Coordinates of C-alpha atoms in Angstrom, one line a residue:
M1 CA 80.3 83.0 92.2
K2 CA 78.1 86.0 91.9
F3 CA 76.5 87.4 95.2
D4 CA 73.1 85.7 95.5
A5 CA 70.8 88.2 97.4
H6 CA 67.8 85.8 97.9
K7 CA 69.6 83.1 99.4
F8 CA 69.8 85.0 102.5
K9 CA 66.1 85.2 102.8
E10 CA 66.0 81.5 103.1
L11 CA 67.2 81.6 106.7
T12 CA 65.1 79.2 108.6
E13 CA 63.7 78.9 112.1
K14 CA 66.3 76.2 112.6
N15 CA 69.2 78.3 111.4
F16 CA 67.8 81.0 114.1
E17 CA 67.6 78.5 116.7
E18 CA 71.2 77.2 116.1
A19 CA 72.8 80.9 116.0
W20 CA 71.0 81.7 119.1
L21 CA 72.2 78.5 121.1
A22 CA 75.7 79.0 119.7
G23 CA 75.7 82.2 121.5
K24 CA 74.3 80.6 124.9
K25 CA 76.6 77.7 125.3
I26 CA 77.8 77.1 128.7
V27 CA 81.2 75.4 129.6
E28 CA 81.3 73.0 132.2
V29 CA 83.8 73.5 134.9
K30 CA 84.7 70.6 136.8
D31 CA 85.5 71.0 140.5
P32 CA 85.3 74.8 140.5
E33 CA 86.4 75.1 144.3
K34 CA 89.5 74.1 143.2
I35 CA 89.8 76.5 140.4
Y36 CA 88.3 79.4 142.7
P37 CA 89.5 78.4 146.2
R38 CA 89.0 81.8 147.8
I39 CA 86.0 83.5 145.9
G40 CA 83.9 80.1 145.2
Y41 CA 82.3 79.5 141.8
S42 CA 79.4 80.8 140.1
F43 CA 78.6 82.0 136.5
G44 CA 79.2 85.7 135.7
E45 CA 76.9 88.1 134.2
E46 CA 77.3 89.7 130.6
H47 CA 76.2 93.2 130.0
P48 CA 73.4 93.0 127.7
L49 CA 75.1 95.4 125.2
F50 CA 77.6 92.8 124.6
E51 CA 75.1 90.1 124.9
T52 CA 73.5 91.8 121.6
I53 CA 76.8 92.4 120.1
Q54 CA 77.6 88.5 120.3
R55 CA 74.2 87.8 118.8
L56 CA 74.8 90.1 115.8
R57 CA 78.4 88.3 115.4
K58 CA 76.8 85.0 115.3
A59 CA 74.1 86.3 112.9
Y60 CA 76.7 87.9 110.3
L61 CA 78.9 84.7 110.3
S62 CA 75.6 82.5 109.8
M63 CA 75.1 84.4 106.7
G64 CA 78.5 83.8 105.3
F65 CA 80.2 87.2 106.2
K66 CA 83.8 87.6 107.6
E67 CA 84.7 89.5 110.5
V68 CA 87.2 92.2 110.2
V69 CA 88.6 95.2 112.4
N70 CA 88.3 98.5 110.7
P71 CA 91.0 101.4 111.6
I72 CA 89.5 103.4 114.5
I73 CA 91.9 106.4 114.5
V74 CA 92.0 107.9 111.1
E75 CA 93.3 111.1 109.3
D76 CA 90.6 113.9 108.8
V77 CA 91.8 113.7 105.0
H78 CA 89.4 110.3 104.7
V79 CA 86.5 112.1 105.7
K80 CA 87.2 114.9 103.3
K81 CA 87.6 112.5 100.5
Q82 CA 84.4 110.6 101.3
F83 CA 82.0 113.7 102.1
G84 CA 83.6 116.3 99.8
K85 CA 82.1 119.6 100.4
E86 CA 80.0 118.5 103.4
A87 CA 83.3 117.3 105.0
L88 CA 83.4 120.2 107.3
A89 CA 80.0 119.4 108.9
V90 CA 81.2 116.0 109.5
L91 CA 84.1 117.0 110.9
D92 CA 82.6 119.3 113.3
R93 CA 81.2 116.4 115.0
C94 CA 84.5 114.4 115.1
F95 CA 87.0 114.0 118.0
Y96 CA 90.3 115.5 117.0
L97 CA 93.2 114.0 119.0
A98 CA 95.9 115.8 120.6
S99 CA 99.0 115.3 122.4
L100 CA 101.5 116.8 124.7
P101 CA 104.8 118.2 123.2
K102 CA 108.0 117.4 124.4
P103 CA 109.4 120.3 126.1
N104 CA 112.9 121.6 125.6
V105 CA 114.5 121.0 129.0
G106 CA 117.5 123.2 129.9
I107 CA 119.5 122.7 133.2
S108 CA 120.8 126.1 134.6
K109 CA 123.1 126.6 137.5
E110 CA 120.1 127.6 139.7
K111 CA 118.4 124.1 138.8
I112 CA 121.7 122.1 139.4
E113 CA 121.5 123.8 143.1
K114 CA 118.1 122.8 143.7
I115 CA 118.6 119.3 142.5
K116 CA 121.5 118.9 144.8
T117 CA 119.5 120.5 147.8
I118 CA 116.8 117.4 147.0
I119 CA 119.1 114.6 146.7
G120 CA 121.9 115.9 149.2
K121 CA 124.7 115.1 146.9
E122 CA 126.8 115.9 143.8
F123 CA 125.7 114.7 140.3
D124 CA 126.7 114.9 136.4
A125 CA 124.5 117.6 135.2
F126 CA 125.7 116.9 131.6
T127 CA 124.5 113.3 131.8
L128 CA 121.1 114.2 133.2
Q129 CA 120.9 116.9 130.4
K130 CA 121.5 113.9 128.0
I131 CA 118.5 111.8 129.4
F132 CA 116.3 114.9 128.7
H133 CA 117.8 115.1 125.2
S134 CA 116.8 111.5 124.8
Y135 CA 113.2 111.9 126.3
K136 CA 112.8 114.9 123.6
K137 CA 113.8 112.6 120.9
G138 CA 111.2 110.0 121.8
E139 CA 114.2 107.5 122.9
I140 CA 112.8 107.6 126.3
G141 CA 108.7 107.7 127.1
G142 CA 107.1 109.9 129.4
D143 CA 106.2 106.9 131.6
D144 CA 110.0 106.2 131.8
L145 CA 111.5 109.4 132.5
S146 CA 111.1 109.4 136.2
Y147 CA 112.5 106.1 136.2
E148 CA 115.7 106.9 134.1
I149 CA 116.2 110.0 136.2
A150 CA 116.0 108.1 139.3
K151 CA 118.3 105.3 137.9
F152 CA 121.0 107.8 137.1
L153 CA 120.9 109.9 140.5
N154 CA 120.6 106.5 142.3
V155 CA 117.4 107.8 144.3
E156 CA 114.0 106.5 144.8
D157 CA 111.3 107.2 142.1
T158 CA 109.5 109.3 144.5
I159 CA 112.3 111.7 144.6
A160 CA 112.9 111.9 140.9
V161 CA 109.0 112.8 140.5
K162 CA 109.8 115.7 143.1
I163 CA 112.7 116.9 141.1
L164 CA 110.3 117.0 138.0
D165 CA 107.5 118.7 140.0
E166 CA 109.8 121.3 141.8
V167 CA 112.6 122.0 139.5
F168 CA 111.2 122.0 136.0
P169 CA 108.0 123.8 135.6
E170 CA 108.3 123.1 131.8
F171 CA 106.5 119.9 132.4
K172 CA 103.6 121.9 134.4
E173 CA 103.2 124.4 131.6
L174 CA 102.5 121.9 128.7
V175 CA 99.6 122.3 126.5
P176 CA 98.0 119.6 124.3
E177 CA 98.5 120.2 120.5
P178 CA 96.0 119.0 118.1
S179 CA 96.7 116.5 115.5
S180 CA 95.0 115.6 112.3
L181 CA 93.9 112.6 113.7
T182 CA 90.4 111.8 114.5
L183 CA 88.4 109.0 116.2
R184 CA 86.1 107.3 113.7
S185 CA 82.6 108.8 113.6
H186 CA 81.3 106.6 110.9
M187 CA 82.2 102.8 110.4
T188 CA 82.2 104.0 106.7
T189 CA 85.4 105.7 107.2
G190 CA 86.9 102.6 108.0
W191 CA 85.5 100.6 105.3
F192 CA 86.7 102.9 102.5
I193 CA 90.5 102.3 104.2
T194 CA 90.1 98.5 104.5
L195 CA 88.3 98.1 101.0
S196 CA 91.2 100.1 99.5
Y197 CA 93.5 97.4 100.5
I198 CA 91.8 94.2 99.5
A199 CA 88.7 95.0 97.4
D200 CA 91.1 94.1 94.2
K201 CA 92.7 91.1 95.6
L202 CA 89.9 88.9 97.0
P203 CA 87.4 86.6 95.2
L204 CA 84.3 88.1 94.6
P205 CA 81.7 88.5 96.3
I206 CA 83.4 89.9 99.2
K207 CA 81.3 89.9 102.5
L208 CA 82.8 91.6 105.5
F209 CA 81.3 92.8 108.8
S210 CA 82.5 94.7 111.6
I211 CA 81.0 95.5 115.0
D212 CA 83.0 98.3 117.0
R213 CA 83.2 101.6 118.6
C214 CA 82.4 104.7 116.8
F215 CA 82.5 108.4 118.6
R216 CA 80.4 111.3 118.1
R217 CA 81.1 114.6 119.6
E218 CA 77.3 115.3 120.4
Q219 CA 76.3 118.5 122.3
S220 CA 75.9 116.3 125.5
E221 CA 74.8 112.9 126.3
D222 CA 71.1 112.4 126.4
P223 CA 68.2 109.5 126.3
T224 CA 69.0 109.0 122.7
R225 CA 72.9 110.0 122.1
L226 CA 76.2 109.0 123.5
Y227 CA 79.6 110.1 122.9
S228 CA 80.6 106.6 121.8
Y229 CA 78.3 103.9 120.3
F230 CA 78.6 100.6 118.7
S231 CA 78.0 100.0 115.0
A232 CA 77.2 96.7 113.4
S233 CA 78.1 97.3 110.0
C234 CA 78.7 95.2 107.0
V235 CA 80.0 95.5 103.4
V236 CA 79.3 93.6 100.1
V237 CA 81.6 93.7 97.1
D238 CA 80.7 92.4 93.9
E239 CA 80.4 93.5 90.1
D240 CA 76.8 94.0 90.3
V241 CA 75.4 95.0 93.8
S242 CA 72.0 96.7 94.2
V243 CA 69.4 98.1 96.5
E244 CA 67.6 94.9 96.3
D245 CA 70.9 93.1 97.9
G246 CA 70.9 95.6 100.8
K247 CA 67.0 94.7 101.4
A248 CA 67.9 91.0 101.3
V249 CA 70.8 91.4 103.8
A250 CA 68.6 93.6 106.1
E251 CA 65.7 90.9 106.2
A252 CA 68.2 88.0 106.8
L253 CA 69.9 89.8 109.8
L254 CA 66.9 91.0 111.3
K255 CA 65.0 87.9 110.9
Q256 CA 67.4 86.3 113.3
F257 CA 66.2 88.7 116.1
G258 CA 62.5 87.9 115.6
F259 CA 61.6 90.5 113.2
L260 CA 58.8 89.4 111.0
K261 CA 57.9 92.3 108.4
F262 CA 60.0 95.0 106.8
K263 CA 59.4 98.4 105.0
F264 CA 62.0 100.3 103.2
R265 CA 62.0 103.9 102.6
K266 CA 64.5 106.4 101.1
D267 CA 66.5 108.3 103.5
E268 CA 66.1 112.0 103.2
K269 CA 69.3 112.7 104.6
R270 CA 71.4 111.5 101.5
S271 CA 75.0 111.0 102.6
K272 CA 77.4 111.9 99.8
Y273 CA 79.1 108.9 100.0
Y274 CA 76.2 106.9 98.8
I275 CA 75.0 106.9 95.2
P276 CA 71.7 109.2 95.0
D277 CA 68.5 107.6 95.7
T278 CA 70.3 104.3 97.1
Q279 CA 70.4 105.3 100.8
T280 CA 67.5 103.5 102.3
E281 CA 65.9 103.3 105.8
V282 CA 64.9 100.0 107.0
Y283 CA 61.7 99.5 109.2
A284 CA 61.0 96.5 110.9
F285 CA 57.9 94.7 112.7
H286 CA 58.4 92.9 116.0
P287 CA 55.7 91.3 117.8
K288 CA 57.3 92.1 121.3
L289 CA 57.0 95.9 120.5
V290 CA 53.4 95.7 120.2
G291 CA 51.5 97.4 123.0
S292 CA 55.0 98.2 124.7
K293 CA 55.2 101.3 126.7
T294 CA 57.4 102.8 124.1
K295 CA 56.9 104.9 120.7
Y296 CA 57.0 101.7 118.9
S297 CA 53.9 100.3 120.5
D298 CA 52.6 99.5 116.8
G299 CA 55.3 97.0 116.4
W300 CA 57.3 99.0 113.8
I301 CA 60.8 100.5 114.6
E302 CA 63.6 102.0 112.3
V303 CA 66.5 99.6 112.7
A304 CA 69.1 100.0 110.1
T305 CA 70.2 102.1 106.9
F306 CA 71.9 100.9 103.8
G307 CA 73.1 102.2 100.4
I308 CA 75.5 101.8 97.6
Y309 CA 78.8 103.6 97.8
S310 CA 79.1 106.6 95.4
P311 CA 81.7 105.6 92.4
T312 CA 83.1 109.0 93.2
A313 CA 84.1 108.1 96.7
L314 CA 85.2 104.9 95.7
A315 CA 87.2 106.2 93.1
E316 CA 89.2 108.3 95.5
Y317 CA 90.5 104.8 97.1
G318 CA 90.9 103.0 93.8
I319 CA 88.1 100.6 94.5
E320 CA 86.4 99.6 91.0
Y321 CA 83.7 97.5 92.2
P322 CA 80.2 98.4 93.5
V323 CA 80.0 98.3 97.3
M324 CA 76.7 98.0 99.5
N325 CA 76.9 99.1 102.9
L326 CA 74.4 98.4 105.7
G327 CA 74.7 99.6 109.2
L328 CA 72.8 99.7 112.4
G329 CA 73.3 101.0 116.2
V330 CA 73.7 98.5 118.4
E331 CA 72.1 100.3 121.6
R332 CA 69.6 101.2 119.5
L333 CA 68.7 97.6 118.8
A334 CA 69.3 96.3 122.3
I335 CA 67.2 99.2 124.2
V336 CA 64.2 97.8 122.4
F337 CA 64.6 94.3 123.6
Y338 CA 65.4 95.2 127.1
G339 CA 62.5 97.6 127.7
Y340 CA 64.5 101.0 128.0
D341 CA 63.8 104.5 127.2
D342 CA 67.1 106.0 128.1
V343 CA 70.3 104.7 126.2
R344 CA 72.6 106.1 129.2
K345 CA 70.7 104.0 131.8
F346 CA 71.1 100.7 129.4
V347 CA 74.9 101.5 128.7
Y348 CA 75.8 102.8 132.2
P349 CA 73.2 101.5 134.5
Q350 CA 75.9 101.9 137.6
L351 CA 75.9 105.6 136.9
Y352 CA 72.1 106.1 136.4
G353 CA 70.9 104.0 139.1
E354 CA 69.8 101.1 136.9
I355 CA 71.8 98.4 138.7
N356 CA 69.3 95.6 139.3
L357 CA 69.9 92.3 141.8
D358 CA 67.2 89.8 141.3
D359 CA 65.6 88.5 144.3
I360 CA 67.3 85.3 144.2
E361 CA 70.9 87.4 144.5
I362 CA 69.8 89.2 147.4
A363 CA 68.6 86.0 149.2
R364 CA 71.7 84.5 148.6
Q365 CA 73.7 87.1 150.5
I366 CA 71.5 86.3 153.8
K367 CA 73.7 84.3 155.9
L368 CA 73.8 83.0 159.3
V369 CA 76.2 85.0 161.8
E370 CA 77.1 82.0 164.1
K371 CA 76.4 78.2 163.3
P372 CA 77.7 75.2 165.3
E373 CA 81.1 73.6 164.5
T374 CA 80.4 69.9 165.9
S375 CA 77.6 67.3 165.0
E376 CA 76.4 67.6 168.7
G377 CA 76.0 71.4 168.0
F378 CA 73.8 70.7 164.7
E379 CA 71.7 68.3 166.8
I380 CA 71.1 70.9 169.6
A381 CA 70.0 73.4 167.0
K382 CA 67.9 71.1 165.5
A383 CA 66.2 69.9 168.8
I384 CA 65.7 73.6 169.8
S385 CA 63.8 74.4 166.8
E386 CA 61.7 71.2 166.9
T387 CA 60.9 71.5 170.5
S388 CA 59.9 75.1 170.3
T389 CA 57.8 74.4 167.2
K390 CA 56.1 71.5 168.7
N391 CA 55.1 73.3 172.1
A392 CA 54.9 76.8 170.7
Y393 CA 51.4 77.4 172.4
E394 CA 51.7 75.6 175.9
I395 CA 51.0 78.1 178.5
A396 CA 53.8 79.2 181.0
P397 CA 55.1 78.7 183.3
C398 CA 56.6 75.5 181.2
S399 CA 59.9 74.0 180.3
F400 CA 60.6 71.4 177.7
K401 CA 63.7 69.5 177.4
A402 CA 64.8 69.8 173.8
Y403 CA 68.4 68.0 174.2
E404 CA 70.7 65.8 176.6
G405 CA 74.0 64.3 175.3
N406 CA 77.9 65.1 175.6
V407 CA 79.6 67.9 174.3
F408 CA 83.4 68.0 174.6
G409 CA 83.2 65.4 177.2
R410 CA 80.8 67.2 179.4
K411 CA 77.0 66.3 179.9
V412 CA 74.7 69.0 178.4
E413 CA 70.9 69.4 178.8
V414 CA 69.1 72.1 176.9
Y415 CA 65.8 73.4 177.8
V416 CA 63.4 75.7 176.0
Y417 CA 61.2 77.5 178.6
E418 CA 59.1 80.5 179.4
E419 CA 58.7 81.5 183.2
E420 CA 56.0 84.4 182.7
E421 CA 52.7 83.1 183.8
G422 CA 49.7 83.1 181.3
Q423 CA 52.4 83.4 178.4
K424 CA 52.9 81.1 175.4
L425 CA 56.4 79.2 175.0
C426 CA 57.0 81.1 172.0
G427 CA 55.7 84.6 170.9
P428 CA 53.5 84.6 167.4
A429 CA 56.5 85.3 165.3
Y430 CA 58.6 82.4 166.3
A431 CA 57.7 80.8 162.8
N432 CA 58.0 83.9 160.7
E433 CA 60.2 83.1 157.5
I434 CA 62.6 85.3 155.8
V435 CA 61.4 85.7 152.2
V436 CA 62.8 88.1 149.5
F437 CA 59.8 89.6 147.2
D438 CA 60.3 92.6 144.7
G439 CA 63.5 93.6 146.1
N440 CA 62.5 93.7 149.6
I441 CA 63.5 91.5 152.5
Y442 CA 60.5 90.4 154.7
G443 CA 60.3 88.4 158.0
V444 CA 56.6 87.1 157.8
P445 CA 54.4 84.1 158.6
R446 CA 52.9 81.7 156.2
N447 CA 49.4 82.8 155.9
E448 CA 46.6 83.9 153.2
K449 CA 47.9 87.6 153.7
F450 CA 51.2 87.1 152.7
A451 CA 50.8 84.1 150.2
K452 CA 52.0 86.2 147.3
Y453 CA 55.4 86.7 148.8
F454 CA 55.7 83.0 148.9
E455 CA 54.5 82.2 145.7
K456 CA 56.3 84.8 143.7
G457 CA 59.4 85.8 146.0
V458 CA 62.4 83.7 147.1
I459 CA 62.1 81.7 150.2
T460 CA 65.6 81.7 152.0
G461 CA 64.7 78.7 154.4
Y462 CA 65.4 80.6 157.6
R463 CA 62.6 80.8 160.0
Y464 CA 63.4 83.1 163.1
I465 CA 63.4 79.9 165.3
D466 CA 65.8 78.1 163.0
S467 CA 68.4 80.6 162.5
F468 CA 68.2 81.8 166.3
A469 CA 68.7 78.2 167.4
Y470 CA 72.0 77.7 165.1
G471 CA 73.4 80.9 167.0
V472 CA 72.2 79.3 170.3
A473 CA 73.6 76.0 169.7
R474 CA 77.2 77.6 168.8
K475 CA 77.0 79.3 172.3
I476 CA 76.3 75.9 174.0
E477 CA 79.4 74.4 172.5
L478 CA 81.6 77.4 173.8
A479 CA 79.8 77.0 177.2
A480 CA 80.7 73.4 177.2
L481 CA 84.2 73.9 176.7
Q482 CA 84.4 76.5 179.4
G483 CA 81.9 74.4 181.9
K484 CA 79.5 77.0 182.2
D485 CA 75.8 77.1 181.9
L486 CA 74.2 79.2 179.3
I487 CA 71.0 81.3 179.1
A488 CA 69.8 82.8 175.7
K489 CA 66.6 84.7 174.8
V490 CA 65.2 86.5 172.0
K491 CA 62.2 89.0 172.6
V492 CA 61.3 91.5 170.0
V493 CA 62.9 91.0 166.8
E494 CA 63.8 94.4 165.2
G495 CA 66.2 93.2 162.5
L496 CA 68.1 90.3 161.1
S497 CA 71.0 90.4 163.7
D498 CA 68.4 89.7 166.5
I499 CA 67.9 86.1 165.0
N500 CA 71.5 85.3 164.0
L501 CA 71.2 86.7 160.4
S502 CA 73.1 89.1 158.7
I503 CA 73.6 90.6 155.0
H504 CA 76.6 92.4 153.5
E505 CA 76.5 96.2 154.0
N506 CA 76.6 96.7 150.1
I507 CA 73.4 94.8 149.6
R508 CA 71.9 96.6 152.5
R509 CA 72.8 100.0 150.9
Y510 CA 71.8 98.8 147.6
I511 CA 68.4 98.0 149.1
V512 CA 68.1 101.3 150.6
W513 CA 69.3 102.8 147.3
K514 CA 66.6 101.2 145.3
G515 CA 63.9 102.4 147.8
K516 CA 63.2 99.2 148.9
K517 CA 63.0 97.7 152.7
I518 CA 64.5 95.1 155.3
D519 CA 61.3 94.4 157.2
V520 CA 62.3 91.7 159.6
R521 CA 60.6 92.3 163.2
G522 CA 57.9 90.8 165.5
P523 CA 57.4 89.5 168.9
M524 CA 59.4 86.1 169.2
F525 CA 59.9 85.8 173.1
V526 CA 62.1 82.4 172.9
A527 CA 64.1 81.3 175.9
V528 CA 66.7 78.8 175.9
K529 CA 68.8 77.4 178.8
A530 CA 71.8 74.7 178.8
K531 CA 72.9 73.2 181.9
V532 CA 76.5 71.9 181.5
Y533 CA 77.7 69.2 184.2

C-alpha cells in the first residue's frame, strides 16, 4: 500500500487527547505501605525531558511508525560514505573512542622478590606469568585481573591490587589509543546502517522512528548546546517519497503538541546526504509562545528539519528506494514548553541551581518533633490548645484547668496559666499559623495583611499553640510515668523548634540555597503546668 501523506493531516483533537492521556496513565497500587514499608509511598516525578520523549513516542506510534534502536557507536567510514568530501568537517565534531592497550607484563627476579615481601611467602612465578598472558589475550578482563591474582596467591583482593600498584608500573603508564569508532553525531548515521539491512525486505511503505542520544564535540556547553542531546528522528521509505510527505509528517507530529500553523523554508546548510533543494526547515506557530519572554514571542519557532536522502549516499548502502528523513532536537522542543532559556538548566537542574520544590513538597516536610503516644495524651494536647484559645485574652494573674483524668494509673491535672500581673494568658503570636508561600516558611496570623499567604500558599494546619501542645502532652505522659509534676513554657518564638516543629536539614539548606527564608517567630508567652498525684 502506497504511503499516503495526507492521511497524517487528518489527526483530530480526539487523537491528540488519547495520545496525551496514554502517556499520563497512573497505575493504582493497592496497600502501598506493604510494598514500601520503610519509605512509605508517593508518586515519583519524571524529568520533563523524558516526559517530552514519551509524548513524542506516543505521537509517532499514533501515526503508525515503528520504533527501532539505531547503532550508537559507528565506524568513521560511515560518515565518509554519507558526507563525501565534507566528512572531515563532520568528523571534527565527532567523539572518537579510545581504549587502553593491554601491556606486555614480564616478571623479573626483582619483581618476584617484591611480591614475596608483600605476601610473605613463596609462589609459582610461572603460573602468575600465565595469568598475565591470559589477560593480554583478552581471556581475562581488566576488572577480573586482581581477583584472579588474589585467588592464585591466596590473598585478599586488596593485596592483589597493592601488588599491581607497587610491582607493575606498566599499568600506571598506559595511555589510551584511539580507534576508528565514533559516537553517533547524527541520527542519520544510524538510519543508513539500519536501512541497509531492512529496506529491501519489509513491505512498503516502511515507517520507522527512533528517539535516542547523539553526541557532538562542541567547543563547550552553553545555553544552546550540549555535548549530548536527544534526536527524535523518523524515516519513510517508499517507491515515491517527496517533500510534500515530509511536510505532512511534520504537521501530523507537531499538531499533537499544540502547534497550529506551519511554514516551510529551504535550509541553506544543505547537508550532502540530502538531495539538493529538499532539505527543509520546519517553522511552527504555538499560541503558548505568544507574548512569552523569549525570542519566540511572536509564536513562531523553528522546530524540525527534513529532507530526501541522496541516491548517491543511499547507493553506498545498497538502498534502492527513496527515503524521507525528519528530525528534531528534543531539548529544543522541551525548553520552549517549560519556559527555559538555557538548555543546561533544563537538562541538568541539579548542576545549575534549577531544582525546584513546590510549596506542597516543602510543607510536607514540616513535622512534629514530639507527640503523645496515648489517647489520654492526645486529649491533653487538644485541651491545652482549646483552653488557651478560649481564654487567650484573660488578664493575669489567672489559671485555667484544661484537663483532669488518669494517665498511666495516676491522676493528672493540667492548667494553662499566667502569673505576671496585667499580662494576657497568651501572647499575641499564640495563634500564628505555619504557612508555606512562594518557597518560604512563615509563621503568621490570619489577618488582612497576610491574606495572600493563606489564599495562594499551603496551610500546614499547625498553629503555634497546637504544635506546642502536642509536645507538652508528650512531656506530661512521661511525667505521669515518673510521678512528677511538670511545668512547660514558651516565651518568644525564634524558630520552628521553639514550638515543637522541625524540618529536615536538606530542606532547610534548599530554602537558603534558593534565597528564601524560614520566618517563624513572635511573642507567644504560654505556660502549662501539670500536677501528678
